[in-house]
PDB file of C-alpha atoms in Angstrom:
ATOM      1  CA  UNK A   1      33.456  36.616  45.795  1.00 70.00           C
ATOM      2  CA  UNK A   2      35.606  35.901  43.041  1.00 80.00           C
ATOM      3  CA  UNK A   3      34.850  34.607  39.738  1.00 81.00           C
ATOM      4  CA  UNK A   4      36.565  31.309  40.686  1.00 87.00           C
ATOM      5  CA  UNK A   5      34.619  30.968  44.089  1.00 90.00           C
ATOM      6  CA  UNK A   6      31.568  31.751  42.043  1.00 90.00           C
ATOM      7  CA  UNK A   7      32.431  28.803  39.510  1.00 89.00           C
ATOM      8  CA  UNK A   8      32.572  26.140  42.140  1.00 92.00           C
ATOM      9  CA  UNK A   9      29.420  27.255  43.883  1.00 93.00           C
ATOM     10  CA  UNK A  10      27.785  26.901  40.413  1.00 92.00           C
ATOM     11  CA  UNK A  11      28.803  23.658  40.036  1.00 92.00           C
ATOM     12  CA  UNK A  12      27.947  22.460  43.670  1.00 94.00           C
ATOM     13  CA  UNK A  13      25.014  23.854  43.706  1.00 95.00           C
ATOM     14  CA  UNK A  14      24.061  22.367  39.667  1.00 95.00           C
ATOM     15  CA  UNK A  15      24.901  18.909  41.253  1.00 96.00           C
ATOM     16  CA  UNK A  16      23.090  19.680  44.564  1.00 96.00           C
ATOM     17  CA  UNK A  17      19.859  20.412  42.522  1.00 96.00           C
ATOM     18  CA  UNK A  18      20.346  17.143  40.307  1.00 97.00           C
ATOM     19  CA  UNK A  19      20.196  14.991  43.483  1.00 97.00           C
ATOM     20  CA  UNK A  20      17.234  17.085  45.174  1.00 97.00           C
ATOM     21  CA  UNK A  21      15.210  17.734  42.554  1.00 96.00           C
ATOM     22  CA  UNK A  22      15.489  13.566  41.809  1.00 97.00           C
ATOM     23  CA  UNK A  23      14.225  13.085  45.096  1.00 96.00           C
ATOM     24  CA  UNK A  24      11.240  15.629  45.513  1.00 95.00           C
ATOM     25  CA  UNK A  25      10.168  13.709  41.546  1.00 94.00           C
ATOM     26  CA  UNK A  26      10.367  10.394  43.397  1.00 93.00           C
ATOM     27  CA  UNK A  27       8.541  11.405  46.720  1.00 92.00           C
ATOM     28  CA  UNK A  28       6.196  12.819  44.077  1.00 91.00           C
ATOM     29  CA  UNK A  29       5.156   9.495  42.507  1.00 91.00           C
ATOM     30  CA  UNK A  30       5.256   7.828  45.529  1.00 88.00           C
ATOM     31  CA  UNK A  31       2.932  10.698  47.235  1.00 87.00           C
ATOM     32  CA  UNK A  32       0.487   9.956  43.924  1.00 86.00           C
ATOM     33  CA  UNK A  33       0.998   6.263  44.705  1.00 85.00           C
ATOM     34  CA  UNK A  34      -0.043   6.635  47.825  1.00 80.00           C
ATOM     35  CA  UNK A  35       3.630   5.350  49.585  1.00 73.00           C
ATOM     36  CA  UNK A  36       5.246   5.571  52.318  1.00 68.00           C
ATOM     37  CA  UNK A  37       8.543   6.556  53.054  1.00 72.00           C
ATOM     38  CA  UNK A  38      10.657   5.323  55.462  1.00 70.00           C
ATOM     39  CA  UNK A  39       7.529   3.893  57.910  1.00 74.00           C
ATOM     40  CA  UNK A  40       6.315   7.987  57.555  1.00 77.00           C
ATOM     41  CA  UNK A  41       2.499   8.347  57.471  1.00 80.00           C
ATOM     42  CA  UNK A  42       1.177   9.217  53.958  1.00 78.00           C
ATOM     43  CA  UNK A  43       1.073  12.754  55.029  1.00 83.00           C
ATOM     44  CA  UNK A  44       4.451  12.779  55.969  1.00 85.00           C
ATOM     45  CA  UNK A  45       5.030  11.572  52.545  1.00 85.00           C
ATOM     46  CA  UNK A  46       3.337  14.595  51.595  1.00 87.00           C
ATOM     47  CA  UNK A  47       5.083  16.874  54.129  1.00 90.00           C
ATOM     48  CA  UNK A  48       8.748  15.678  52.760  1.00 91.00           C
ATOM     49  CA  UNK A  49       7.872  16.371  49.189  1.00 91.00           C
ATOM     50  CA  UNK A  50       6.799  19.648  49.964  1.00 91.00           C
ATOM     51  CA  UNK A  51      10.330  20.696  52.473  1.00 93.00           C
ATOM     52  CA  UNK A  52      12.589  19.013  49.585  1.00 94.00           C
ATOM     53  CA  UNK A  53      10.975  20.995  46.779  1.00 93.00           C
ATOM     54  CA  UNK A  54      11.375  24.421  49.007  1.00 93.00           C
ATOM     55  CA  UNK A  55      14.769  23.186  49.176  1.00 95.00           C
ATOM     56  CA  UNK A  56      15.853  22.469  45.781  1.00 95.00           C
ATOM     57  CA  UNK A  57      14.419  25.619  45.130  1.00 94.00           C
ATOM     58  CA  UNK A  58      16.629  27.656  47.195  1.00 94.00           C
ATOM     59  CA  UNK A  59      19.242  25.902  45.662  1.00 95.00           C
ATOM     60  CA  UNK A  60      18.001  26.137  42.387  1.00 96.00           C
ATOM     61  CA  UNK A  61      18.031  30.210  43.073  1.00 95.00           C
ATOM     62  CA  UNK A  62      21.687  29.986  44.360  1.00 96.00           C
ATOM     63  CA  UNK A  63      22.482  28.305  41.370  1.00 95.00           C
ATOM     64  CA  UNK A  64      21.429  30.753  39.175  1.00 95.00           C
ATOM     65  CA  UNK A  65      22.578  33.780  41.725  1.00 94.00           C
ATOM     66  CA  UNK A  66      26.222  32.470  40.998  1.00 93.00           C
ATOM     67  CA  UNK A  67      25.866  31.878  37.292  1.00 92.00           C
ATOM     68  CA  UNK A  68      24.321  35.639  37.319  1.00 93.00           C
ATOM     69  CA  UNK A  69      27.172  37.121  39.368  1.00 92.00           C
ATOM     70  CA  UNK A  70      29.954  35.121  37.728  1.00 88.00           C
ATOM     71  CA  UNK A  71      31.519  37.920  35.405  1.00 84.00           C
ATOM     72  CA  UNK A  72      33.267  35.462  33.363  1.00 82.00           C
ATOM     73  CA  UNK A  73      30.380  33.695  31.840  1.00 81.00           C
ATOM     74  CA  UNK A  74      27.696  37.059  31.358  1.00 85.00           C
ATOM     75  CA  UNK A  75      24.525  35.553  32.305  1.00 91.00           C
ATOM     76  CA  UNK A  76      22.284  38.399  32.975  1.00 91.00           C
ATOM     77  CA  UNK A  77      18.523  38.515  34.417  1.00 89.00           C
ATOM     78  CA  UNK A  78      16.593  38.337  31.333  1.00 92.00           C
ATOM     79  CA  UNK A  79      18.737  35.301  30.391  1.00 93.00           C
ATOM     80  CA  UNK A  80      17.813  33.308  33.073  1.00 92.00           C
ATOM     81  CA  UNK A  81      13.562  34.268  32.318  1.00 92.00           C
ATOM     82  CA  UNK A  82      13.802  34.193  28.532  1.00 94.00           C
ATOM     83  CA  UNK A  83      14.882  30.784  27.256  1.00 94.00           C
ATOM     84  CA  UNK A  84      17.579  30.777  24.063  1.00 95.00           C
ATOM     85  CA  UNK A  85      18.140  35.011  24.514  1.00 92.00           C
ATOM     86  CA  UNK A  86      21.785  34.319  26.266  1.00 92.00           C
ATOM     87  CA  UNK A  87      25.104  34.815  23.992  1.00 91.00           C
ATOM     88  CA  UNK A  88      26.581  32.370  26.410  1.00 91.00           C
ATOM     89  CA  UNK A  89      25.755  28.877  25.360  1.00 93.00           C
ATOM     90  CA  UNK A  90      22.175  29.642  23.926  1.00 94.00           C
ATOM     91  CA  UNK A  91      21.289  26.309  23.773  1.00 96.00           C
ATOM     92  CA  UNK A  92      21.842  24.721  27.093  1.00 95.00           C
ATOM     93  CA  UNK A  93      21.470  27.346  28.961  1.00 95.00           C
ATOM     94  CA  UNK A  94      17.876  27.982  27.309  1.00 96.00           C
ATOM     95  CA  UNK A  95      16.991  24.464  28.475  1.00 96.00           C
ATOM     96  CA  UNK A  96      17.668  25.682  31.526  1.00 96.00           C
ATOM     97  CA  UNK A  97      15.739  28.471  31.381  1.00 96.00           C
ATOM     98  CA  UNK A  98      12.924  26.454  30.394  1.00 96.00           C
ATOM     99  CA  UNK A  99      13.247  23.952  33.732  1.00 96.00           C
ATOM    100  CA  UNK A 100      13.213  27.015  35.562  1.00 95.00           C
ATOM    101  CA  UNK A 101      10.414  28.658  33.895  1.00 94.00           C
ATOM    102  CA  UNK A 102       8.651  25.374  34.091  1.00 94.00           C
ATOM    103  CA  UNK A 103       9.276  24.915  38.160  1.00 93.00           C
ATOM    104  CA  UNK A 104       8.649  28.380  38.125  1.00 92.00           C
ATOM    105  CA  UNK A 105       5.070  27.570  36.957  1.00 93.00           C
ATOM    106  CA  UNK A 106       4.666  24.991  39.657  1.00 93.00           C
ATOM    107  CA  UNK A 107       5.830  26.362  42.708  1.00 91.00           C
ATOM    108  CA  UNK A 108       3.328  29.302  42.200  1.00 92.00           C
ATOM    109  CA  UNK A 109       0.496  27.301  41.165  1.00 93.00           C
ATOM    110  CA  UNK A 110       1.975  25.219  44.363  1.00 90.00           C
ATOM    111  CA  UNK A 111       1.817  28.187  46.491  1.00 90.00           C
ATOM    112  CA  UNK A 112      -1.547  29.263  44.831  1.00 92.00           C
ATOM    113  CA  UNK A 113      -3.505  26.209  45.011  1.00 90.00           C
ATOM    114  CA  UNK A 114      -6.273  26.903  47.384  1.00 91.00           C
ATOM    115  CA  UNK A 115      -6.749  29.910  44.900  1.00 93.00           C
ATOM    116  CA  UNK A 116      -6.270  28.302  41.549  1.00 92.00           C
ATOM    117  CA  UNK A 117      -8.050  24.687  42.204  1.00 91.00           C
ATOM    118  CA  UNK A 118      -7.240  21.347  42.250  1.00 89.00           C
ATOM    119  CA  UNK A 119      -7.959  20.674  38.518  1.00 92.00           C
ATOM    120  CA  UNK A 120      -5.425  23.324  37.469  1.00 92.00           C
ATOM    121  CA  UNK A 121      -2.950  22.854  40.206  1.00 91.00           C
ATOM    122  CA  UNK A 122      -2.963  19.215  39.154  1.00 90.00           C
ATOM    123  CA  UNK A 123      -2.154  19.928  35.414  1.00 91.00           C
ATOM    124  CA  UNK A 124       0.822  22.830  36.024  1.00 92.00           C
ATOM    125  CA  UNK A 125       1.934  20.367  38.964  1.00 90.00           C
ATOM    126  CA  UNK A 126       2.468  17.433  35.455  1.00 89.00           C
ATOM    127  CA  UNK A 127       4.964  20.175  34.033  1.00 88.00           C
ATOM    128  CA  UNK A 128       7.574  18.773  36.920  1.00 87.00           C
ATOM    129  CA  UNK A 129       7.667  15.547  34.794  1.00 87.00           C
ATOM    130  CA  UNK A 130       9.118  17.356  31.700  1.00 92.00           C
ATOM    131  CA  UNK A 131      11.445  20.251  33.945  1.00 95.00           C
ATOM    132  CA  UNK A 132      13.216  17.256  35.673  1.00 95.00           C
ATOM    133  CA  UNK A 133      14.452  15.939  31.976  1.00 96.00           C
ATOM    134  CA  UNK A 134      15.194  19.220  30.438  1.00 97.00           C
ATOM    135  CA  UNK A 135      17.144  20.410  33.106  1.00 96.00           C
ATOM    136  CA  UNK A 136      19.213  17.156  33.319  1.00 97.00           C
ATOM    137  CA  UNK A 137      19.827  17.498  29.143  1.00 97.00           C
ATOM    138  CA  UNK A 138      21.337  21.368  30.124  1.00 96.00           C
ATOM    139  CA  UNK A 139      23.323  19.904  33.004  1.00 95.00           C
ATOM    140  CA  UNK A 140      24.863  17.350  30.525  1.00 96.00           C
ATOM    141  CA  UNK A 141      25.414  20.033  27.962  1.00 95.00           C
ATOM    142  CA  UNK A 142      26.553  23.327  29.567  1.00 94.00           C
ATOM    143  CA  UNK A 143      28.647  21.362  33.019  1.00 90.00           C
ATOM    144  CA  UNK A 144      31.972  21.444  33.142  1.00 89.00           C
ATOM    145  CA  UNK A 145      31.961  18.734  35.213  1.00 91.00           C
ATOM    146  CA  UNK A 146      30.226  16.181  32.669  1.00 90.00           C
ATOM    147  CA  UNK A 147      32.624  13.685  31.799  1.00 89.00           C
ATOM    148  CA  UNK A 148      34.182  13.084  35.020  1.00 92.00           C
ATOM    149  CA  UNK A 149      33.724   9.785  36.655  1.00 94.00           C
ATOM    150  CA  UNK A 150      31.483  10.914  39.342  1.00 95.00           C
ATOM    151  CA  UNK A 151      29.397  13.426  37.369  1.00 95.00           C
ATOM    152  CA  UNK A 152      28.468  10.184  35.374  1.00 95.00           C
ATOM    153  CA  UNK A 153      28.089   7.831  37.604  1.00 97.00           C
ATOM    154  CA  UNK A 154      25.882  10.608  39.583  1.00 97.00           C
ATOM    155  CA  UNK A 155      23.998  11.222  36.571  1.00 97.00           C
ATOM    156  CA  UNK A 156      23.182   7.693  35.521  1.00 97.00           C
ATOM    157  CA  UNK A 157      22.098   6.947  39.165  1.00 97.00           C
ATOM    158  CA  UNK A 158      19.515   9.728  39.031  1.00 97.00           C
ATOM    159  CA  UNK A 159      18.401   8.955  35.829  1.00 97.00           C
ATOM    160  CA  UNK A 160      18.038   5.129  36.862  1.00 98.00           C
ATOM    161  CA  UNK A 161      16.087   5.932  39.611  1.00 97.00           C
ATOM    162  CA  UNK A 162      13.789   8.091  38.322  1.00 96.00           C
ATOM    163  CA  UNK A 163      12.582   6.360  35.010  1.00 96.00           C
ATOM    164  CA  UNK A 164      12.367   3.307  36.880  1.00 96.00           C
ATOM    165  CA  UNK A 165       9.651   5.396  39.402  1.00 93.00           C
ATOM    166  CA  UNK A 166       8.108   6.767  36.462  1.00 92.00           C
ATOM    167  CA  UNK A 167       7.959   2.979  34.910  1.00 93.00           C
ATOM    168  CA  UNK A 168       6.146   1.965  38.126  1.00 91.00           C
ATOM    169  CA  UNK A 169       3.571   4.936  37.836  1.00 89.00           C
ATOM    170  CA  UNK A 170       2.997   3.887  34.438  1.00 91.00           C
ATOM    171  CA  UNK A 171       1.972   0.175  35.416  1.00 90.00           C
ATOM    172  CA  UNK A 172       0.105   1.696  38.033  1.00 88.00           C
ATOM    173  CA  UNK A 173      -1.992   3.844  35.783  1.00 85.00           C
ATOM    174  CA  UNK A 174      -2.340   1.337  33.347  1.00 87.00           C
ATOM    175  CA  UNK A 175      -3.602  -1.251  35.850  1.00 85.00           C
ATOM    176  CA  UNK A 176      -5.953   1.303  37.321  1.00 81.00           C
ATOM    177  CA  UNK A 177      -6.990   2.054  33.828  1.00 80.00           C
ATOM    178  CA  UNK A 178      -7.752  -1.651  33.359  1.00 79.00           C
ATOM    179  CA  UNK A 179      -9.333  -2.168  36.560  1.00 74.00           C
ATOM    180  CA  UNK A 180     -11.828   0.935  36.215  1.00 67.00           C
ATOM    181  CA  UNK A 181     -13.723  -0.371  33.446  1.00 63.00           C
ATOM    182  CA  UNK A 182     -14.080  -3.773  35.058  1.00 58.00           C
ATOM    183  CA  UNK A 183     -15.340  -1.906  38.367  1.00 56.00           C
ATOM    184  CA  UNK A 184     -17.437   0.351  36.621  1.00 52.00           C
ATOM    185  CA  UNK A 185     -19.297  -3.032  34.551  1.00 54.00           C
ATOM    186  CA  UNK A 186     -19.688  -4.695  38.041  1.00 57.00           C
ATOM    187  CA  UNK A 187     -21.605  -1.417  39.652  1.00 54.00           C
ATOM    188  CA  UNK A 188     -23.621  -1.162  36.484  1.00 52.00           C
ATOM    189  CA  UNK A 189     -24.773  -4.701  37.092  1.00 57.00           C
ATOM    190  CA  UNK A 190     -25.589  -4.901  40.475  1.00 53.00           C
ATOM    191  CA  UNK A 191     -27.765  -1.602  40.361  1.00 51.00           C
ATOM    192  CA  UNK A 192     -30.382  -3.277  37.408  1.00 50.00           C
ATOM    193  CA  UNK A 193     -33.419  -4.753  38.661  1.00 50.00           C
TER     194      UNK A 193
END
């Protein structure tokens, strides 16, 4: 492949990953708020999130294969593991390496849950909320295609969508948080003599 070839694959695939990775975060709330999709049954909720994160993973991996094998930028291995170490762009590209080392920690706690527990699973899984953000930021800073009309208008949609879900899950915590209390007062209550 040459270095060209390699340069629009990376920037396919960056864009690709924006618009996946968007989705599996909001089939992710809505799995936690117990939604449907699309007249699906819960666990076909559940089943989508799952195929759509094994997706933007294999995207995310192509992503970083072509940054890796583009000559022209000199992106090695350790670069895309250790966050900040690259010559090229240490700054955004560390904030990528910190998405990735941060999906990283999910996918295998993911993969590992029987073995690791809910309890645990559950807090790694929370680490998606803050990968999602910091690997939008390096998009911004290190694309070449931020700027351009649809690279903005792509990037303002996802980002619309996704703080408005994570607005919604918010309220929803909050009201259960207000409602447990109440609930709990009520039980409390009805069990004296």
């Amino acid at each position: 492949m040459t270095s060209e070839t390699l340069w629009y694959a990376n920037r396919a695939t960056g864009a690709v990953c924006l618009v996946l990775f968007t989705v599996v975060v909001l089939l992710g709330i809505a799995v936690r708020l117990r939604g449907r999709i699309l007249g699906l049954p819960r666990f076909g909720t559940v089943s989508l999130h799952r195929a759509l994160s094994l997706w933007a993973t294999a995207f995310l991996a192509l992503h970083i294969a072509c940054a890796v094998f583009d000559s022209y930028v000199g992106i090695t291995a350790l670069d895309v593991l250790v966050p900040f170490a690259s010559a090229y762009q240490p700054l955004w590209l560390g904030l990528g390496t910190v998405a990735f080392d941060l999906m990283l920690a999910v996918l295998v706690t993911s993969l590992l849950r029987e073995r690791v527990g809910h309890r645990t699973w559950r807090a790694v899984h929370r680490l998606a909320y803050a990968s999602w953000p910091v690997a939008l930021i390096h998009g911004v800073g290190i694309g070449t295609d931020t700027g351009t009309d649809w690279m903005t208008w792509l990037t303002v949609a996802c980002v619309a969508v996704v703080v408005a879900a994570c607005g919604i899950r918010v309220a929803h915590a909050a009201r259960a948080a207000r409602r447990t209390p109440a609930a709990l007062l009520r039980t409390a209550e009805g069990a004296r003599p």
